[in-house]
Amino acid sequence: MRPVLIGLCGGSGSGKSTVTEQLYANTGSERCTVIRQDNYYKDQSHLSFEDRQKTNYDHPFAFDNDLFIEHLKLLREGKSVDMPEYDFSVHNRKKETIRLEPKDIILIEGILLFSEPRILELLDMRIFVDTDSDVRILRRIKRDMKERARSLDSVIDQYMATVRPAHLQFVEPSKRYADIIVPEGGYNKVALDLIQTKVDHILNSRKK
């Protein structure tokens, strides 16, 4: 049987990583793998650091979706891929890659999954993590300052200039394509339990 592809979408700071990590932990690494759209930002080695800083990382054009979709199709066919790594402190891809092996369940996480028709066609289940904007910006500030070496002013400036407009233009409208909407930023235990029950049902049906 081919792998089951589950897409997890939502705005930056919505909690989709929390949902993804919980599903991965509960399902187990032997039967589940994770691929993230953030790893597929375009290579920008031809640009200076100053120019890379000007890129709108919340717009669909920032992603190498051709490579991303190629890798999704390969995983779906049961083949391994070498997923790029991205260094957010320098706004560019690393030289290293991460080897991903196909598993029964493939969790696909990203802010713009549902705004790309070619990705939507590949997904067997679509989950949208929905969180209020004030919570999302606070989470983004905390994450970017701690994990991506950003200043408070730069995070706020980026949010107002690109993140919020892109969310309203691309992310929020794509919610209508979801099969399941998880409110409260990934901390809705009832929703998570229901999703896990569905995943377990898929896995159990493959044992027969």
CSV table of C-alpha atoms in Angstrom, one decimal:
chain,number,residue,atom,x,y,z
A,1,MET,CA,0.0,0.0,0.0
A,2,ARG,CA,1.2,3.5,-0.7
A,3,PRO,CA,1.8,6.0,2.1
A,4,VAL,CA,-1.0,8.2,3.4
A,5,LEU,CA,-0.2,11.9,3.0
A,6,ILE,CA,-1.6,14.2,5.8
A,7,GLY,CA,-1.3,17.9,5.3
A,8,LEU,CA,-1.2,20.3,8.3
A,9,CYS,CA,-1.6,23.9,7.4
A,10,GLY,CA,-2.1,27.1,9.4
A,11,GLY,CA,-0.7,30.6,9.9
A,12,SER,CA,2.7,31.2,11.3
A,13,GLY,CA,2.6,30.6,15.0
A,14,SER,CA,-0.7,28.8,14.8
A,15,GLY,CA,0.5,25.6,16.6
A,16,LYS,CA,0.7,23.3,13.5
A,17,SER,CA,4.1,22.2,14.6
A,18,THR,CA,2.7,21.2,18.0
A,19,VAL,CA,0.0,19.1,16.3
A,20,THR,CA,2.5,17.6,13.9
A,21,GLU,CA,4.9,16.7,16.7
A,22,GLN,CA,2.1,15.1,18.8
A,23,LEU,CA,0.9,13.0,15.9
A,24,TYR,CA,4.4,11.9,15.1
A,25,ALA,CA,5.2,11.0,18.7
A,26,ASN,CA,1.9,9.1,19.1
A,27,THR,CA,2.2,7.3,15.8
A,28,GLY,CA,5.9,6.4,16.1
A,29,SER,CA,9.0,6.9,13.9
A,30,GLU,CA,8.7,3.3,12.5
A,31,ARG,CA,5.4,4.1,10.8
A,32,CYS,CA,5.5,7.9,10.4
A,33,THR,CA,7.8,10.6,8.9
A,34,VAL,CA,7.6,14.4,8.7
A,35,ILE,CA,8.4,16.7,5.8
A,36,ARG,CA,8.1,20.5,6.3
A,37,GLN,CA,7.5,23.1,3.6
A,38,ASP,CA,9.8,25.5,5.4
A,39,ASN,CA,12.8,23.3,4.3
A,40,TYR,CA,11.9,24.1,0.7
A,41,TYR,CA,12.5,27.9,0.6
A,42,LYS,CA,14.4,28.6,-2.5
A,43,ASP,CA,18.2,28.6,-2.6
A,44,GLN,CA,19.4,32.2,-2.5
A,45,SER,CA,23.2,31.7,-2.8
A,46,HIS,CA,23.2,34.2,-5.7
A,47,LEU,CA,22.0,37.0,-3.5
A,48,SER,CA,23.8,39.1,-0.9
A,49,PHE,CA,22.7,38.7,2.8
A,50,GLU,CA,21.1,42.2,2.6
A,51,ASP,CA,19.0,41.1,-0.5
A,52,ARG,CA,18.1,37.8,1.1
A,53,GLN,CA,16.7,39.8,4.1
A,54,LYS,CA,14.3,41.6,1.7
A,55,THR,CA,12.6,38.3,0.4
A,56,ASN,CA,9.0,37.9,1.3
A,57,TYR,CA,9.1,34.5,3.0
A,58,ASP,CA,5.3,34.4,3.4
A,59,HIS,CA,4.6,34.5,-0.3
A,60,PRO,CA,4.2,31.3,-2.4
A,61,PHE,CA,7.0,32.5,-4.7
A,62,ALA,CA,9.5,32.1,-1.9
A,63,PHE,CA,9.2,28.3,-2.0
A,64,ASP,CA,10.7,25.8,-4.4
A,65,ASN,CA,7.4,24.1,-4.8
A,66,ASP,CA,8.5,22.2,-7.9
A,67,LEU,CA,11.1,20.3,-5.8
A,68,PHE,CA,8.8,20.0,-2.8
A,69,ILE,CA,6.1,18.4,-5.0
A,70,GLU,CA,8.6,16.2,-6.7
A,71,HIS,CA,9.7,14.9,-3.3
A,72,LEU,CA,6.1,14.4,-2.1
A,73,LYS,CA,5.4,12.3,-5.2
A,74,LEU,CA,8.5,10.2,-4.7
A,75,LEU,CA,7.6,9.5,-1.0
A,76,ARG,CA,4.1,8.7,-2.2
A,77,GLU,CA,5.6,6.1,-4.6
A,78,GLY,CA,7.6,4.6,-1.7
A,79,LYS,CA,10.9,6.2,-2.6
A,80,SER,CA,13.4,8.0,-0.4
A,81,VAL,CA,14.3,11.7,-0.8
A,82,ASP,CA,17.0,14.1,0.4
A,83,MET,CA,15.1,17.0,2.0
A,84,PRO,CA,16.9,20.3,2.0
A,85,GLU,CA,17.8,22.1,5.3
A,86,TYR,CA,17.3,25.8,5.7
A,87,ASP,CA,19.3,28.2,7.9
A,88,PHE,CA,17.0,31.0,9.0
A,89,SER,CA,19.8,33.0,10.5
A,90,VAL,CA,21.4,33.6,7.1
A,91,HIS,CA,18.2,33.2,5.0
A,92,ASN,CA,19.6,30.4,2.8
A,93,ARG,CA,19.8,26.7,2.3
A,94,LYS,CA,22.5,24.7,4.1
A,95,LYS,CA,24.7,22.4,2.1
A,96,GLU,CA,23.5,19.4,4.2
A,97,THR,CA,20.3,17.5,3.4
A,98,ILE,CA,18.2,15.2,5.5
A,99,ARG,CA,17.4,11.7,4.2
A,100,LEU,CA,13.7,10.9,4.5
A,101,GLU,CA,12.4,7.3,4.1
A,102,PRO,CA,8.8,6.7,3.1
A,103,LYS,CA,6.6,5.4,5.9
A,104,ASP,CA,2.9,4.4,6.2
A,105,ILE,CA,2.0,8.0,7.4
A,106,ILE,CA,3.7,11.1,6.0
A,107,LEU,CA,2.9,14.3,7.8
A,108,ILE,CA,3.4,17.4,5.7
A,109,GLU,CA,3.5,20.7,7.5
A,110,GLY,CA,3.5,24.2,6.0
A,111,ILE,CA,1.8,27.6,6.0
A,112,LEU,CA,0.9,27.6,2.3
A,113,LEU,CA,0.1,23.9,1.6
A,114,PHE,CA,-3.5,24.5,0.8
A,115,SER,CA,-2.9,27.5,-1.4
A,116,GLU,CA,-1.1,25.3,-4.0
A,117,PRO,CA,-3.5,23.1,-6.0
A,118,ARG,CA,-0.7,20.6,-7.0
A,119,ILE,CA,-0.1,19.9,-3.3
A,120,LEU,CA,-3.8,19.7,-2.4
A,121,GLU,CA,-4.3,17.0,-5.1
A,122,LEU,CA,-1.7,14.8,-3.3
A,123,LEU,CA,-3.1,15.0,0.2
A,124,ASP,CA,-5.3,12.2,1.6
A,125,MET,CA,-6.2,14.3,4.7
A,126,ARG,CA,-6.1,18.1,5.2
A,127,ILE,CA,-5.9,19.6,8.7
A,128,PHE,CA,-6.0,23.3,9.3
A,129,VAL,CA,-4.8,24.6,12.7
A,130,ASP,CA,-6.7,27.8,13.5
A,131,THR,CA,-5.5,30.3,16.1
A,132,ASP,CA,-6.3,33.9,16.9
A,133,SER,CA,-3.9,36.5,15.4
A,134,ASP,CA,-2.7,37.9,18.8
A,135,VAL,CA,-1.6,34.5,20.0
A,136,ARG,CA,0.2,33.8,16.6
A,137,ILE,CA,2.2,37.0,16.7
A,138,LEU,CA,3.3,36.4,20.3
A,139,ARG,CA,4.4,32.9,19.5
A,140,ARG,CA,6.2,34.1,16.4
A,141,ILE,CA,8.1,36.7,18.4
A,142,LYS,CA,9.2,34.2,21.0
A,143,ARG,CA,10.3,31.7,18.3
A,144,ASP,CA,12.1,34.0,16.0
A,145,MET,CA,14.0,35.7,18.8
A,146,LYS,CA,15.0,32.4,20.5
A,147,GLU,CA,15.5,30.1,17.5
A,148,ARG,CA,16.3,32.4,14.6
A,149,ALA,CA,18.4,35.2,16.2
A,150,ARG,CA,16.0,38.0,15.2
A,151,SER,CA,15.5,41.2,17.1
A,152,LEU,CA,12.0,42.2,18.4
A,153,ASP,CA,11.8,45.2,16.0
A,154,SER,CA,12.6,43.0,13.0
A,155,VAL,CA,10.0,40.4,13.9
A,156,ILE,CA,7.3,43.0,14.3
A,157,ASP,CA,8.3,44.9,11.1
A,158,GLN,CA,8.2,41.6,9.1
A,159,TYR,CA,4.9,40.6,10.6
A,160,MET,CA,3.3,43.9,9.6
A,161,ALA,CA,4.9,44.1,6.2
A,162,THR,CA,4.6,40.6,4.9
A,163,VAL,CA,3.3,38.0,7.4
A,164,ARG,CA,-0.1,39.5,8.1
A,165,PRO,CA,-0.9,40.5,4.5
A,166,ALA,CA,0.1,37.1,3.2
A,167,HIS,CA,-1.9,35.4,5.9
A,168,LEU,CA,-5.0,37.3,4.9
A,169,GLN,CA,-4.4,36.8,1.1
A,170,PHE,CA,-3.2,33.2,1.0
A,171,VAL,CA,-3.5,31.3,4.3
A,172,GLU,CA,-6.9,32.3,5.7
A,173,PRO,CA,-8.8,31.7,2.4
A,174,SER,CA,-7.2,28.2,2.1
A,175,LYS,CA,-9.0,27.1,5.3
A,176,ARG,CA,-12.0,26.2,3.2
A,177,TYR,CA,-10.1,23.2,1.7
A,178,ALA,CA,-9.6,21.6,5.1
A,179,ASP,CA,-11.2,18.3,6.1
A,180,ILE,CA,-10.6,19.1,9.8
A,181,ILE,CA,-10.1,22.5,11.5
A,182,VAL,CA,-8.3,22.4,14.9
A,183,PRO,CA,-9.0,25.4,17.0
A,184,GLU,CA,-7.1,26.8,20.0
A,185,GLY,CA,-3.6,26.5,18.4
A,186,GLY,CA,-3.0,22.8,18.6
A,187,TYR,CA,-4.0,22.4,22.2
A,188,ASN,CA,-7.5,21.1,21.6
A,189,LYS,CA,-7.2,17.6,23.1
A,190,VAL,CA,-10.6,16.5,21.7
A,191,ALA,CA,-9.6,17.4,18.1
A,192,LEU,CA,-6.2,15.8,18.5
A,193,ASP,CA,-7.6,12.6,19.9
A,194,LEU,CA,-10.1,12.4,17.0
A,195,ILE,CA,-7.3,12.9,14.4
A,196,GLN,CA,-5.1,10.3,16.2
A,197,THR,CA,-8.0,7.8,16.2
A,198,LYS,CA,-8.3,8.2,12.4
A,199,VAL,CA,-4.6,7.7,12.0
A,200,ASP,CA,-4.6,4.6,14.2
A,201,HIS,CA,-7.6,3.3,12.1
A,202,ILE,CA,-5.5,3.7,8.9
A,203,LEU,CA,-2.6,1.9,10.4
A,204,ASN,CA,-4.6,-0.9,11.9
A,205,SER,CA,-6.3,-1.5,8.5
A,206,ARG,CA,-2.9,-2.1,7.0
A,207,LYS,CA,-2.1,-4.9,9.4
A,208,LYS,CA,-5.0,-7.0,8.1
